[in-house]
Short mmCIF file of C-alpha atoms in Angstrom, two decimals:
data_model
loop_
_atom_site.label_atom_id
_atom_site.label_comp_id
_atom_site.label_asym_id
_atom_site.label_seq_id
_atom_site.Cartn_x
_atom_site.Cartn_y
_atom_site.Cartn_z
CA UNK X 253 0.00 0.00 0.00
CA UNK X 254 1.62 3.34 -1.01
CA UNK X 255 0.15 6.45 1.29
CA UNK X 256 0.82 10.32 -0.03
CA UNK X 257 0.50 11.62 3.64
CA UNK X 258 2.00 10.81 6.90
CA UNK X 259 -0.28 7.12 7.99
CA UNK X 260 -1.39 8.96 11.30
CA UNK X 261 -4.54 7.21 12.83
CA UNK X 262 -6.44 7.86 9.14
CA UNK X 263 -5.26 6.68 6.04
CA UNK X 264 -6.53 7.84 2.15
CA UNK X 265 -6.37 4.83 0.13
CA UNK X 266 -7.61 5.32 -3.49
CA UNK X 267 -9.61 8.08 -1.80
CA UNK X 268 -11.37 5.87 0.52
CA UNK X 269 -10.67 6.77 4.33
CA UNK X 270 -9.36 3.83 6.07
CA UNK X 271 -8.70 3.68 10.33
CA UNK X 272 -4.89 3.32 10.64
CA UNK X 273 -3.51 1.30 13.88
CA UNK X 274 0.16 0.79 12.58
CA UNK X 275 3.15 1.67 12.62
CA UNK X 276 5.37 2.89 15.49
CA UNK X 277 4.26 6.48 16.11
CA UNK X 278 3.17 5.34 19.95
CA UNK X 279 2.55 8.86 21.11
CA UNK X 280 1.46 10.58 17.97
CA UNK X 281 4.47 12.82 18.14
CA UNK X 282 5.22 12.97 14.16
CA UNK X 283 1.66 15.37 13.42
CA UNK X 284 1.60 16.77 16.82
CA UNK X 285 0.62 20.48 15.46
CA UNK X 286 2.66 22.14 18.15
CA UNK X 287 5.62 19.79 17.74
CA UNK X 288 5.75 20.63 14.19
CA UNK X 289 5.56 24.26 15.13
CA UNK X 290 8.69 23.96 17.21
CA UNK X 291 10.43 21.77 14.95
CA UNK X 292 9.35 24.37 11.83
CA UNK X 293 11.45 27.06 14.47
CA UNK X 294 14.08 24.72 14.67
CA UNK X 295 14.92 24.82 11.20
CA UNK X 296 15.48 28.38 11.10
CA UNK X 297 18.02 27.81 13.69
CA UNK X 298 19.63 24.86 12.49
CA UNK X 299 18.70 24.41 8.73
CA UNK X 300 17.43 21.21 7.22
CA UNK X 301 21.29 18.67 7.88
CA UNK X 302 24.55 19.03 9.20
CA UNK X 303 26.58 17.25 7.06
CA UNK X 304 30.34 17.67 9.65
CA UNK X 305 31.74 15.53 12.31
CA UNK X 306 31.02 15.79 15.41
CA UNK X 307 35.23 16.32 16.05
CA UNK X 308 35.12 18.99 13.81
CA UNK X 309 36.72 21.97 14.91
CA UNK X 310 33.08 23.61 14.99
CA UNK X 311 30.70 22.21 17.55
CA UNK X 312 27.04 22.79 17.88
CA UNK X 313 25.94 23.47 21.39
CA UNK X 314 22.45 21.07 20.73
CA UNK X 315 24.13 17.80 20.70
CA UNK X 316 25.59 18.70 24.31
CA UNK X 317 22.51 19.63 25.38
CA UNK X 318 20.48 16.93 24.03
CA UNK X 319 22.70 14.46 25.26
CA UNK X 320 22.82 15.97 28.89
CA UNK X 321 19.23 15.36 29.03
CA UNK X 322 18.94 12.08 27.67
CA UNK X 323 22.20 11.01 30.06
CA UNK X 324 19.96 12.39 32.96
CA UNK X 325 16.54 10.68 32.09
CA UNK X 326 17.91 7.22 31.51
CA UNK X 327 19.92 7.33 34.74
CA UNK X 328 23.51 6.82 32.39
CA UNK X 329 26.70 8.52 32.90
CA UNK X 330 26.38 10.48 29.46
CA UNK X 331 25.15 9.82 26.23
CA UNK X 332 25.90 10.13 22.31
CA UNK X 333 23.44 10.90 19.87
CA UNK X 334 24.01 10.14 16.19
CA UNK X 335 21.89 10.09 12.94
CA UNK X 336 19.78 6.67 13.70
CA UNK X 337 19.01 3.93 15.79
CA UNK X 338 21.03 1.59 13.66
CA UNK X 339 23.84 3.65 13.33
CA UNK X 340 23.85 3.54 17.26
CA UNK X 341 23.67 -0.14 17.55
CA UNK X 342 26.17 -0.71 14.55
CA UNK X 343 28.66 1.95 16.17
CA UNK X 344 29.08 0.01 19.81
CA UNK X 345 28.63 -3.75 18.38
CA UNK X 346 31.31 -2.80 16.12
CA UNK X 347 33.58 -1.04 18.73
CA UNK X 348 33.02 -4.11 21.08
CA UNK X 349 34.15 -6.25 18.33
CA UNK X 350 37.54 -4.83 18.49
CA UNK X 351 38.64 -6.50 21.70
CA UNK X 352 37.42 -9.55 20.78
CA UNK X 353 34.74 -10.35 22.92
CA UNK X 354 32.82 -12.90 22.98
CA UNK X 355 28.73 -11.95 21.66
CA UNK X 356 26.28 -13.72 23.27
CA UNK X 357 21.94 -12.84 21.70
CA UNK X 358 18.69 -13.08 23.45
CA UNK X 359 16.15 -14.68 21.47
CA UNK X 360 14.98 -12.80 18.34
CA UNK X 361 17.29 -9.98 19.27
CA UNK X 362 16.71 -6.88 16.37
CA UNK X 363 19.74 -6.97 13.66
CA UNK X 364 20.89 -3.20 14.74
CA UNK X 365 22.74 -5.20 17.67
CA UNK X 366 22.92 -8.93 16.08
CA UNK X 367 26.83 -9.40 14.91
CA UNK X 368 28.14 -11.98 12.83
CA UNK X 369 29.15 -15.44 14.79
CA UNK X 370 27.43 -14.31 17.79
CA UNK X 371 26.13 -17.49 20.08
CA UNK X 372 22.69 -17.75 20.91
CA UNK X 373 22.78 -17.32 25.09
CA UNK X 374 19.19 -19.84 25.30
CA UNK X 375 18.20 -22.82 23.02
CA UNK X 376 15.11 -23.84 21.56
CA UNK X 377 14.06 -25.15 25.21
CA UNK X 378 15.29 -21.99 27.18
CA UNK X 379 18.16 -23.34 28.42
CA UNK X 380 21.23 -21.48 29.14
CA UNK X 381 24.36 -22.02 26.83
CA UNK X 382 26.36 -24.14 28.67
CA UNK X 383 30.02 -21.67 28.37
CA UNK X 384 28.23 -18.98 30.61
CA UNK X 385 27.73 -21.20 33.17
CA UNK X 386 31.53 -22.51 33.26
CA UNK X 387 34.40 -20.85 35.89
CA UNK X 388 36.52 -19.22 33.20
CA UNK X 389 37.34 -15.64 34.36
CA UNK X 390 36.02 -13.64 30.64
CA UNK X 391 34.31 -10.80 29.36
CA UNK X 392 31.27 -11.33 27.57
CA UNK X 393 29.32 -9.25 25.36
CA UNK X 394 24.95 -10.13 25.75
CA UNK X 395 22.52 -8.32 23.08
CA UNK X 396 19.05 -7.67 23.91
CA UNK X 397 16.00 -5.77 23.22
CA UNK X 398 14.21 -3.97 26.00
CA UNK X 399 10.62 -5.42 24.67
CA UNK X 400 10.85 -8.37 21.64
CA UNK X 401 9.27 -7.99 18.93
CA UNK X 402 6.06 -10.04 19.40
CA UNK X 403 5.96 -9.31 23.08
CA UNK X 404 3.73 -7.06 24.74
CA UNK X 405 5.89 -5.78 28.21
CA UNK X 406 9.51 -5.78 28.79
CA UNK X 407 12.55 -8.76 28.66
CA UNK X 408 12.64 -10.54 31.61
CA UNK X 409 16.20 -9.86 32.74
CA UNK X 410 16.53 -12.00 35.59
CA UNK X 411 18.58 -14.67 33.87
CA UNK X 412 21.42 -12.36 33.99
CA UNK X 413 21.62 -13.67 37.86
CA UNK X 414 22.03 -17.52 36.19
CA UNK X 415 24.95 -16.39 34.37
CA UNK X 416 28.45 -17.57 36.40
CA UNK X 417 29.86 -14.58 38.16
CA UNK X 418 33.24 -15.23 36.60
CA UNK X 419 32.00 -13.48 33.77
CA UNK X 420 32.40 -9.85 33.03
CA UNK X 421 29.00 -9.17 31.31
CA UNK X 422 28.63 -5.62 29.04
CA UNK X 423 24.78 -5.59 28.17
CA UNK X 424 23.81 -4.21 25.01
CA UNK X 425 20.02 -3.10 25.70
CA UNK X 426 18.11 -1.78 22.43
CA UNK X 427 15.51 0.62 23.86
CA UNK X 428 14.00 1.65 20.47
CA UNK X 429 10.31 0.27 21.51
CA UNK X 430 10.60 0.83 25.12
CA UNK X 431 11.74 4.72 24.82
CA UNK X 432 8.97 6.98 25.49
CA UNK X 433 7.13 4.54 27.21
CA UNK X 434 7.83 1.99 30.05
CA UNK X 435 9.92 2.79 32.65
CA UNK X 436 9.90 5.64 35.20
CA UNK X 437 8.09 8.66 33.19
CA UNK X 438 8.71 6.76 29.80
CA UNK X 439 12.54 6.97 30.21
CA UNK X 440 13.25 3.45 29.23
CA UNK X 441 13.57 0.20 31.30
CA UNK X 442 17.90 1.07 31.25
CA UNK X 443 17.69 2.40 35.10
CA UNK X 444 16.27 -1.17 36.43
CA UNK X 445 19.36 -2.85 35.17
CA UNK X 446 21.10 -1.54 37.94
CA UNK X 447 19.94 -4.80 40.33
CA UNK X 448 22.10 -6.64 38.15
CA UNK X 449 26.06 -7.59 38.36
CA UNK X 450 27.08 -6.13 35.30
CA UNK X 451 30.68 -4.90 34.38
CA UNK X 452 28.73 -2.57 31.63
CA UNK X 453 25.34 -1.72 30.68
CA UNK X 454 25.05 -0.01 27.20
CA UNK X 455 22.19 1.23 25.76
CA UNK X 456 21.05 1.96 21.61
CA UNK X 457 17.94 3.37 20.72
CA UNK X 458 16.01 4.85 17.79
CA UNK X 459 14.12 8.02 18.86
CA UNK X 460 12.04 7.76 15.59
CA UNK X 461 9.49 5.67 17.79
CA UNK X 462 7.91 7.60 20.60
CA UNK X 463 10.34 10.29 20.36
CA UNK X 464 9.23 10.89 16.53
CA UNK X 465 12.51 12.34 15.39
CA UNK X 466 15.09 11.27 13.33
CA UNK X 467 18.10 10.10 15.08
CA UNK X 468 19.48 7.88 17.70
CA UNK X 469 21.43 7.31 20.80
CA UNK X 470 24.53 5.32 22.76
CA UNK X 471 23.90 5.64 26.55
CA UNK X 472 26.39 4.23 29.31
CA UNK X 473 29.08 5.22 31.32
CA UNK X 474 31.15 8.20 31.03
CA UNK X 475 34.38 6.35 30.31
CA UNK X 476 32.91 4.29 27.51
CA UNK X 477 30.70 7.70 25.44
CA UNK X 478 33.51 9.31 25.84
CA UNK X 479 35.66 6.62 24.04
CA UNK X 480 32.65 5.76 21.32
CA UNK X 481 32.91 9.57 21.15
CA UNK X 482 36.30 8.98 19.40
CA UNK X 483 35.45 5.83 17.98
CA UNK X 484 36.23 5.95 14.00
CA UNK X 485 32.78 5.07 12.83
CA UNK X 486 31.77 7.75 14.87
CA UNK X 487 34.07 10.52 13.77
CA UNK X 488 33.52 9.84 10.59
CA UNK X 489 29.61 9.83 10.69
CA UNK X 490 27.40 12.86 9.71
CA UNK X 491 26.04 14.48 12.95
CA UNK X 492 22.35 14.22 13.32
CA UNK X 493 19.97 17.12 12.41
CA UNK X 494 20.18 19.94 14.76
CA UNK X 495 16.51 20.91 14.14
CA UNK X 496 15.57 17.63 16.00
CA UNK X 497 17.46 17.59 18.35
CA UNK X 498 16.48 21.32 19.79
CA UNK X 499 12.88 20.63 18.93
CA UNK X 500 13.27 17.12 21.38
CA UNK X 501 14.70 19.48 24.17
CA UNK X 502 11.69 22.38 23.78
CA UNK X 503 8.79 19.58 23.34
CA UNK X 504 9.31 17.93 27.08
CA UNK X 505 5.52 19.15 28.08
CA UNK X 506 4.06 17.26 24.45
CA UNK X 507 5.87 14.60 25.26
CA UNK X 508 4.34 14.57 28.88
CA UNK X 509 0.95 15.21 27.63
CA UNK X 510 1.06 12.56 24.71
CA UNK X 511 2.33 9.90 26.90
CA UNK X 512 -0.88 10.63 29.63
CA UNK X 513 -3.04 10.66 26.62
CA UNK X 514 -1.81 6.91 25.36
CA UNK X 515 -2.42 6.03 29.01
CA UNK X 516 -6.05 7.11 28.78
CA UNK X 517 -6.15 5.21 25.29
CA UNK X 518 -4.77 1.95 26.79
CA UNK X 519 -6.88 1.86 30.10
CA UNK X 520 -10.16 2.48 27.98
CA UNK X 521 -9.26 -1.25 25.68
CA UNK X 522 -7.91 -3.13 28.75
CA UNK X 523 -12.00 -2.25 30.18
CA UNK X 524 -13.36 -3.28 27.02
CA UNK X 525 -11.46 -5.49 24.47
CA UNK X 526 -12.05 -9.26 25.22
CA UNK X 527 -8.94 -11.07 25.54
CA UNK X 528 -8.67 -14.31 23.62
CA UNK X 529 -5.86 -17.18 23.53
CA UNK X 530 -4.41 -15.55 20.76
CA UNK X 531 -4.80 -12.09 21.20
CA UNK X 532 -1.87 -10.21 23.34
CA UNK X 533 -2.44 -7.43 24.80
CA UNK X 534 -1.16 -5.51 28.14
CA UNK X 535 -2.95 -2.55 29.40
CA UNK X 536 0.80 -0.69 29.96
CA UNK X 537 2.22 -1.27 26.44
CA UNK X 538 0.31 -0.12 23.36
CA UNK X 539 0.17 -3.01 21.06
CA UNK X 540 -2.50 -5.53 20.78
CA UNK X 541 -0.37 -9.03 18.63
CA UNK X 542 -2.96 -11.33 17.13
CA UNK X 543 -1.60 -14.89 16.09
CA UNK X 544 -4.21 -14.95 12.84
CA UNK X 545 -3.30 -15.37 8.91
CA UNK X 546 -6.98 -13.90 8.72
CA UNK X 547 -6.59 -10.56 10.54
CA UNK X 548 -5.19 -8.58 8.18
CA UNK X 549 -7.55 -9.47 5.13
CA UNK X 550 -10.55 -9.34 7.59
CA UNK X 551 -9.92 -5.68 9.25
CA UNK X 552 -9.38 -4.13 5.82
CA UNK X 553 -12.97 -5.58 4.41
CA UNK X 554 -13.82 -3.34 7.87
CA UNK X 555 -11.79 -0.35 6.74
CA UNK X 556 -8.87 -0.86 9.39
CA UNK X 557 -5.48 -1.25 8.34
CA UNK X 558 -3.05 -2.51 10.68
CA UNK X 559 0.69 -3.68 10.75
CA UNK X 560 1.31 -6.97 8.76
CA UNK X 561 4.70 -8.12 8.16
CA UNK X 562 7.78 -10.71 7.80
CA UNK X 563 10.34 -9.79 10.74
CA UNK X 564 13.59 -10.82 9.74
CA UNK X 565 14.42 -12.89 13.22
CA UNK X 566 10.74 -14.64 13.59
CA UNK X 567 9.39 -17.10 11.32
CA UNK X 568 5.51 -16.16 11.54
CA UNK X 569 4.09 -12.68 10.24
CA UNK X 570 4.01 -10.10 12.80
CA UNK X 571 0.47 -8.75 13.13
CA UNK X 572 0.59 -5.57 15.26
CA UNK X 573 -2.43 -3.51 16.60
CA UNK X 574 -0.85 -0.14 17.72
CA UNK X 575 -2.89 1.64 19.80
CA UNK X 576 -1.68 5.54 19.47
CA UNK X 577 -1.83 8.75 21.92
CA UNK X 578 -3.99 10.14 18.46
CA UNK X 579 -6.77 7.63 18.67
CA UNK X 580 -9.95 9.22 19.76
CA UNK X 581 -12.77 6.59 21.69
CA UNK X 582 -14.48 6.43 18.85
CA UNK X 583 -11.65 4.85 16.79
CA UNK X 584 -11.01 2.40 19.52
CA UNK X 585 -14.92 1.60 20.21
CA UNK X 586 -15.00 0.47 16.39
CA UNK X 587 -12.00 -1.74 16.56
CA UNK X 588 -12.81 -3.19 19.51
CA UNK X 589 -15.65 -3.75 18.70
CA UNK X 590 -14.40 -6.29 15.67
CA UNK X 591 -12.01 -7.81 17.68
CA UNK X 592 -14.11 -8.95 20.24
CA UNK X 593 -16.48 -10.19 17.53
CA UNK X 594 -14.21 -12.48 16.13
CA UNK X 595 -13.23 -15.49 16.76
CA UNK X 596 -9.86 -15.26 16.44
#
């Protein structure tokens, strides 16, 4: 389906109006008319790209500021942004990867952090690869996302405390769906990793989720920004655009008041929608999965499009129900409405 406009919660499809409960635009951020105000301010300040290094011998005062804030939220040391959640994921996997290090990946971890000839730290039957629970005094490198891609609530990281405490353990958390939206005021899940014996806790995000703006970020201790700060890769990346960045740091109150909004949103389907064995849902995450090679194909005869696709690290199609700060009662009555008429 090709779209001419941004796919908020209405779609135009061949001029007929279709209910849109896709994509990753959790708090509606991306057509927030006052957001777009700011960020159309932001561009007089900072043009449309900054195309320089972040070394170079000129500096922009919005990165520092940015990252000062996102440091503080998350509870890190400091932070780095860059130009994408990828590029953030890519940049410390790839750094890490210098020493050596042995990668170890959670089940269907995302491909930003997923390197070559890294082990896979449970088996089909959830048991723990057998090397991490040896004596030998190493460092170990563990990849995960924050929330999995058909899950509806955050990884369970308690079986870092199975893990042999001769191992030095840098955790690599991707935060891109959590950001925004779990977590003490929507600041990510990265602060309750402090329970754990880690050596390192590192975290990558997008912010083109929640935060709707183009760009990403490396979070972590001061020591290790300030060395991915001067890591090649980074040097020799494109800063990300200003505009964002200073728009992000003047939108704090629309970010407050989307985020209260979703809540409202997600408390009125946990009264109504009727759960069914395989329909997920949790009232404090804002997607609804449906295990169904019918739901797709049956919503759109209804005039609801939702998000139907082939993730590269799971075998099934991904149906996802997003549930958005934008979505009025109305739009949610009608789609609940179907759901709990189906048998699904």
């Amino acid at each position: 389906m090709v779209v001419n406009n941004f796919p908020d919660r209405i779609l135009d499809i061949d001029g007929t109006a279709y209910l849109y409960f896709g994509g990753t635009s959790y708090l509606g951020i991306a057509t927030h008319p006052e957001f777009l105000q700011l960020l159309t301010e932001s561009l007089q300040q900072w043009g449309t790209a900054y195309g320089s290094s972040r070394n170079a011998n000129i500096t922009l005062s919005v990165y520092d500021r940015a990252e000062t804030l996102l440091a503080e939220k998350t509870d890190a040391g400091a932070a780095a942004v860059v130009s994408s959640g990828t590029l953030a994921g890519k940049i410390v996997t790839e750094h890490l990867l210098q020493n050596g290090v042995r990668f170890y990946h959670y089940p269907k971890t995302h491909p930003a952090i997923l390197v070559t000839n890294s082990l896979p730290l449970l088996d089909a039957h959830g048991t723990m690869h057998p090397d991490l629970l040896n004596d030998k005094n190493e460092p170990i490198v563990i990849t995960a996302d924050a929330v999995l891609g058909l899950a509806t609530g955050p990884t369970d990281f308690d079986f870092l405390n199975t893990i042999s405490k001769s191992k030095k353990i840098t955790l690599v958390l991707d935060e891109s769906h959590s950001l925004g939206l779990l977590g003490e005021q929507g600041w990510g899940i990265f602060k309750s990793l402090n329970k754990y014996q880690l050596d390192r806790a590192i975290l990558v995000s997008s912010l083109g989720k929640a935060m709707g703006i183009s760009g990403g970020v490396i979070a972590s201790d001061t020591h290790f920004i300030k060395t991915i700060k001067n890591d090649a890769l980074f040097v020799s990346s494109s800063g990300a655009n200003p505009a964002y960045f200073e728009t992000f740091l003047k939108a704090q109150h629309i970010y407050e008041a989307q985020q209260e909004k979703l809540k409202k949103n997600l408390e009125f389907v946990r009264q109504h929608l009727k759960m069914q064995p395989k329909l997920h849902f949790n009232h404090n995450y804002p997607v609804i999965y449906v295990i169904s090679d019918t739901i797709f194909a049956t919503l759109q005869r209804e005039k609801i499009i939702i998000s139907s696709f082939k993730y590269p690290t799971y075998q099934m199609r991904m149906n996802r129900i997003v549930i958005t700060s934008n979505h009025t009662t109305d739009d949610l009555k009608i789609l609940i409405e179907l759901l709990n008429s189906f048998e699904i």
